[in-house]
């Protein structure tokens, strides 16, 4: 199934995001302590979860839609909507339930999104 889709670039992006997140969280923990590094880690994991959901939707769409463009487009829209819902829900959990510090959480998310963007640029 993975041979039918282009998941190798997504797998590489996931590896890059995990390695960068570990490095960033280690540096932030050393410089600013546990509370800030936890917020950065949670923010970064929001972006990583989005990438995992993207990969899952790619594989799922190939299985269900095959070469049918209409079904492929439906799978893409469904994936986009679910990624938005996941992002909003995880931010709500981070801010309201876990009461993490807002700025580090947003910076962790932004850092992982930047890595995702740079990864997409390298593929183009």
Short mmCIF file of C-alpha atoms in Angstrom, two decimals:
data_model
loop_
_atom_site.label_atom_id
_atom_site.label_comp_id
_atom_site.label_asym_id
_atom_site.label_seq_id
_atom_site.Cartn_x
_atom_site.Cartn_y
_atom_site.Cartn_z
CA UNK A 1 0.00 0.00 0.00
CA UNK A 2 2.79 2.45 0.83
CA UNK A 3 4.30 1.75 -2.58
CA UNK A 4 1.17 3.15 -4.25
CA UNK A 5 1.50 6.53 -2.58
CA UNK A 6 4.29 8.96 -2.02
CA UNK A 7 4.65 8.44 1.73
CA UNK A 8 8.45 8.35 1.74
CA UNK A 9 8.66 12.19 1.82
CA UNK A 10 6.07 12.28 4.61
CA UNK A 11 8.04 9.67 6.56
CA UNK A 12 11.18 11.78 6.13
CA UNK A 13 9.32 14.86 7.35
CA UNK A 14 8.10 12.97 10.40
CA UNK A 15 11.64 11.86 11.24
CA UNK A 16 12.93 15.41 10.82
CA UNK A 17 10.15 16.81 12.98
CA UNK A 18 10.79 14.28 15.77
CA UNK A 19 14.54 14.87 15.79
CA UNK A 20 14.11 18.66 15.73
CA UNK A 21 11.47 18.54 18.46
CA UNK A 22 13.71 16.47 20.72
CA UNK A 23 16.59 18.89 20.17
CA UNK A 24 14.47 21.99 20.71
CA UNK A 25 12.83 20.61 23.85
CA UNK A 26 16.22 19.59 25.28
CA UNK A 27 17.65 23.07 24.67
CA UNK A 28 14.58 24.82 26.06
CA UNK A 29 14.57 22.54 29.10
CA UNK A 30 18.20 23.35 29.78
CA UNK A 31 17.67 27.11 29.32
CA UNK A 32 14.19 27.73 30.74
CA UNK A 33 13.13 24.73 32.79
CA UNK A 34 10.49 22.05 32.81
CA UNK A 35 7.32 24.15 32.50
CA UNK A 36 8.39 25.97 29.36
CA UNK A 37 9.82 22.84 27.74
CA UNK A 38 6.57 20.95 28.39
CA UNK A 39 4.60 23.69 26.62
CA UNK A 40 7.05 23.71 23.68
CA UNK A 41 6.85 19.93 23.45
CA UNK A 42 3.05 19.93 23.45
CA UNK A 43 2.95 22.64 20.79
CA UNK A 44 5.39 20.69 18.64
CA UNK A 45 3.39 17.50 19.09
CA UNK A 46 0.31 19.26 17.69
CA UNK A 47 2.18 19.74 14.42
CA UNK A 48 3.60 16.21 14.47
CA UNK A 49 0.10 14.80 15.07
CA UNK A 50 -1.08 16.75 12.02
CA UNK A 51 1.66 15.18 9.90
CA UNK A 52 0.74 11.70 11.16
CA UNK A 53 -2.90 12.38 10.31
CA UNK A 54 -1.83 13.54 6.85
CA UNK A 55 0.03 10.27 6.26
CA UNK A 56 -2.91 8.24 7.51
CA UNK A 57 -5.28 10.06 5.14
CA UNK A 58 -2.92 9.53 2.20
CA UNK A 59 -2.86 5.79 2.80
CA UNK A 60 -6.58 5.60 3.52
CA UNK A 61 -7.51 7.55 0.39
CA UNK A 62 -5.40 5.24 -1.79
CA UNK A 63 -7.20 2.21 -0.37
CA UNK A 64 -10.69 3.63 -0.70
CA UNK A 65 -10.51 5.82 -3.77
CA UNK A 66 -7.88 4.24 -5.96
CA UNK A 67 -7.75 6.22 -9.21
CA UNK A 68 -11.17 7.87 -8.85
CA UNK A 69 -10.53 11.65 -8.78
CA UNK A 70 -13.85 12.48 -7.16
CA UNK A 71 -13.25 10.13 -4.25
CA UNK A 72 -9.66 11.34 -3.97
CA UNK A 73 -10.83 14.93 -3.69
CA UNK A 74 -13.38 13.95 -1.04
CA UNK A 75 -10.63 12.25 0.94
CA UNK A 76 -8.46 15.34 0.69
CA UNK A 77 -11.23 17.61 1.98
CA UNK A 78 -12.05 15.21 4.79
CA UNK A 79 -8.38 15.12 5.77
CA UNK A 80 -8.10 18.90 5.79
CA UNK A 81 -11.18 19.23 7.99
CA UNK A 82 -9.96 16.59 10.43
CA UNK A 83 -6.54 18.22 10.68
CA UNK A 84 -8.19 21.57 11.53
CA UNK A 85 -10.39 19.93 14.17
CA UNK A 86 -7.41 18.09 15.66
CA UNK A 87 -5.35 21.29 15.82
CA UNK A 88 -8.13 23.30 17.47
CA UNK A 89 -8.89 20.51 19.94
CA UNK A 90 -5.24 20.07 20.92
CA UNK A 91 -4.76 23.81 21.38
CA UNK A 92 -7.89 23.87 23.57
CA UNK A 93 -6.50 21.00 25.66
CA UNK A 94 -3.11 22.70 25.96
CA UNK A 95 -4.51 26.08 26.94
CA UNK A 96 -7.60 25.22 28.99
CA UNK A 97 -7.11 21.73 30.39
CA UNK A 98 -3.35 21.49 30.90
CA UNK A 99 -3.00 25.26 31.43
CA UNK A 100 0.31 25.41 29.58
CA UNK A 101 2.05 28.70 28.97
CA UNK A 102 0.67 30.15 25.71
CA UNK A 103 3.78 31.64 24.10
CA UNK A 104 6.01 28.54 24.38
CA UNK A 105 3.14 26.34 23.17
CA UNK A 106 2.63 28.52 20.10
CA UNK A 107 6.38 28.73 19.46
CA UNK A 108 6.71 24.95 19.61
CA UNK A 109 3.87 24.59 17.10
CA UNK A 110 5.34 27.28 14.85
CA UNK A 111 8.81 25.70 14.92
CA UNK A 112 7.47 22.34 13.79
CA UNK A 113 5.32 23.98 11.11
CA UNK A 114 8.42 25.80 9.85
CA UNK A 115 10.28 22.50 9.61
CA UNK A 116 7.31 21.03 7.73
CA UNK A 117 7.32 24.01 5.34
CA UNK A 118 11.07 23.74 4.72
CA UNK A 119 10.68 20.02 4.12
CA UNK A 120 8.01 20.66 1.49
CA UNK A 121 10.23 23.26 -0.18
CA UNK A 122 13.10 20.80 -0.44
CA UNK A 123 10.83 18.31 -2.22
CA UNK A 124 9.69 20.81 -4.83
#
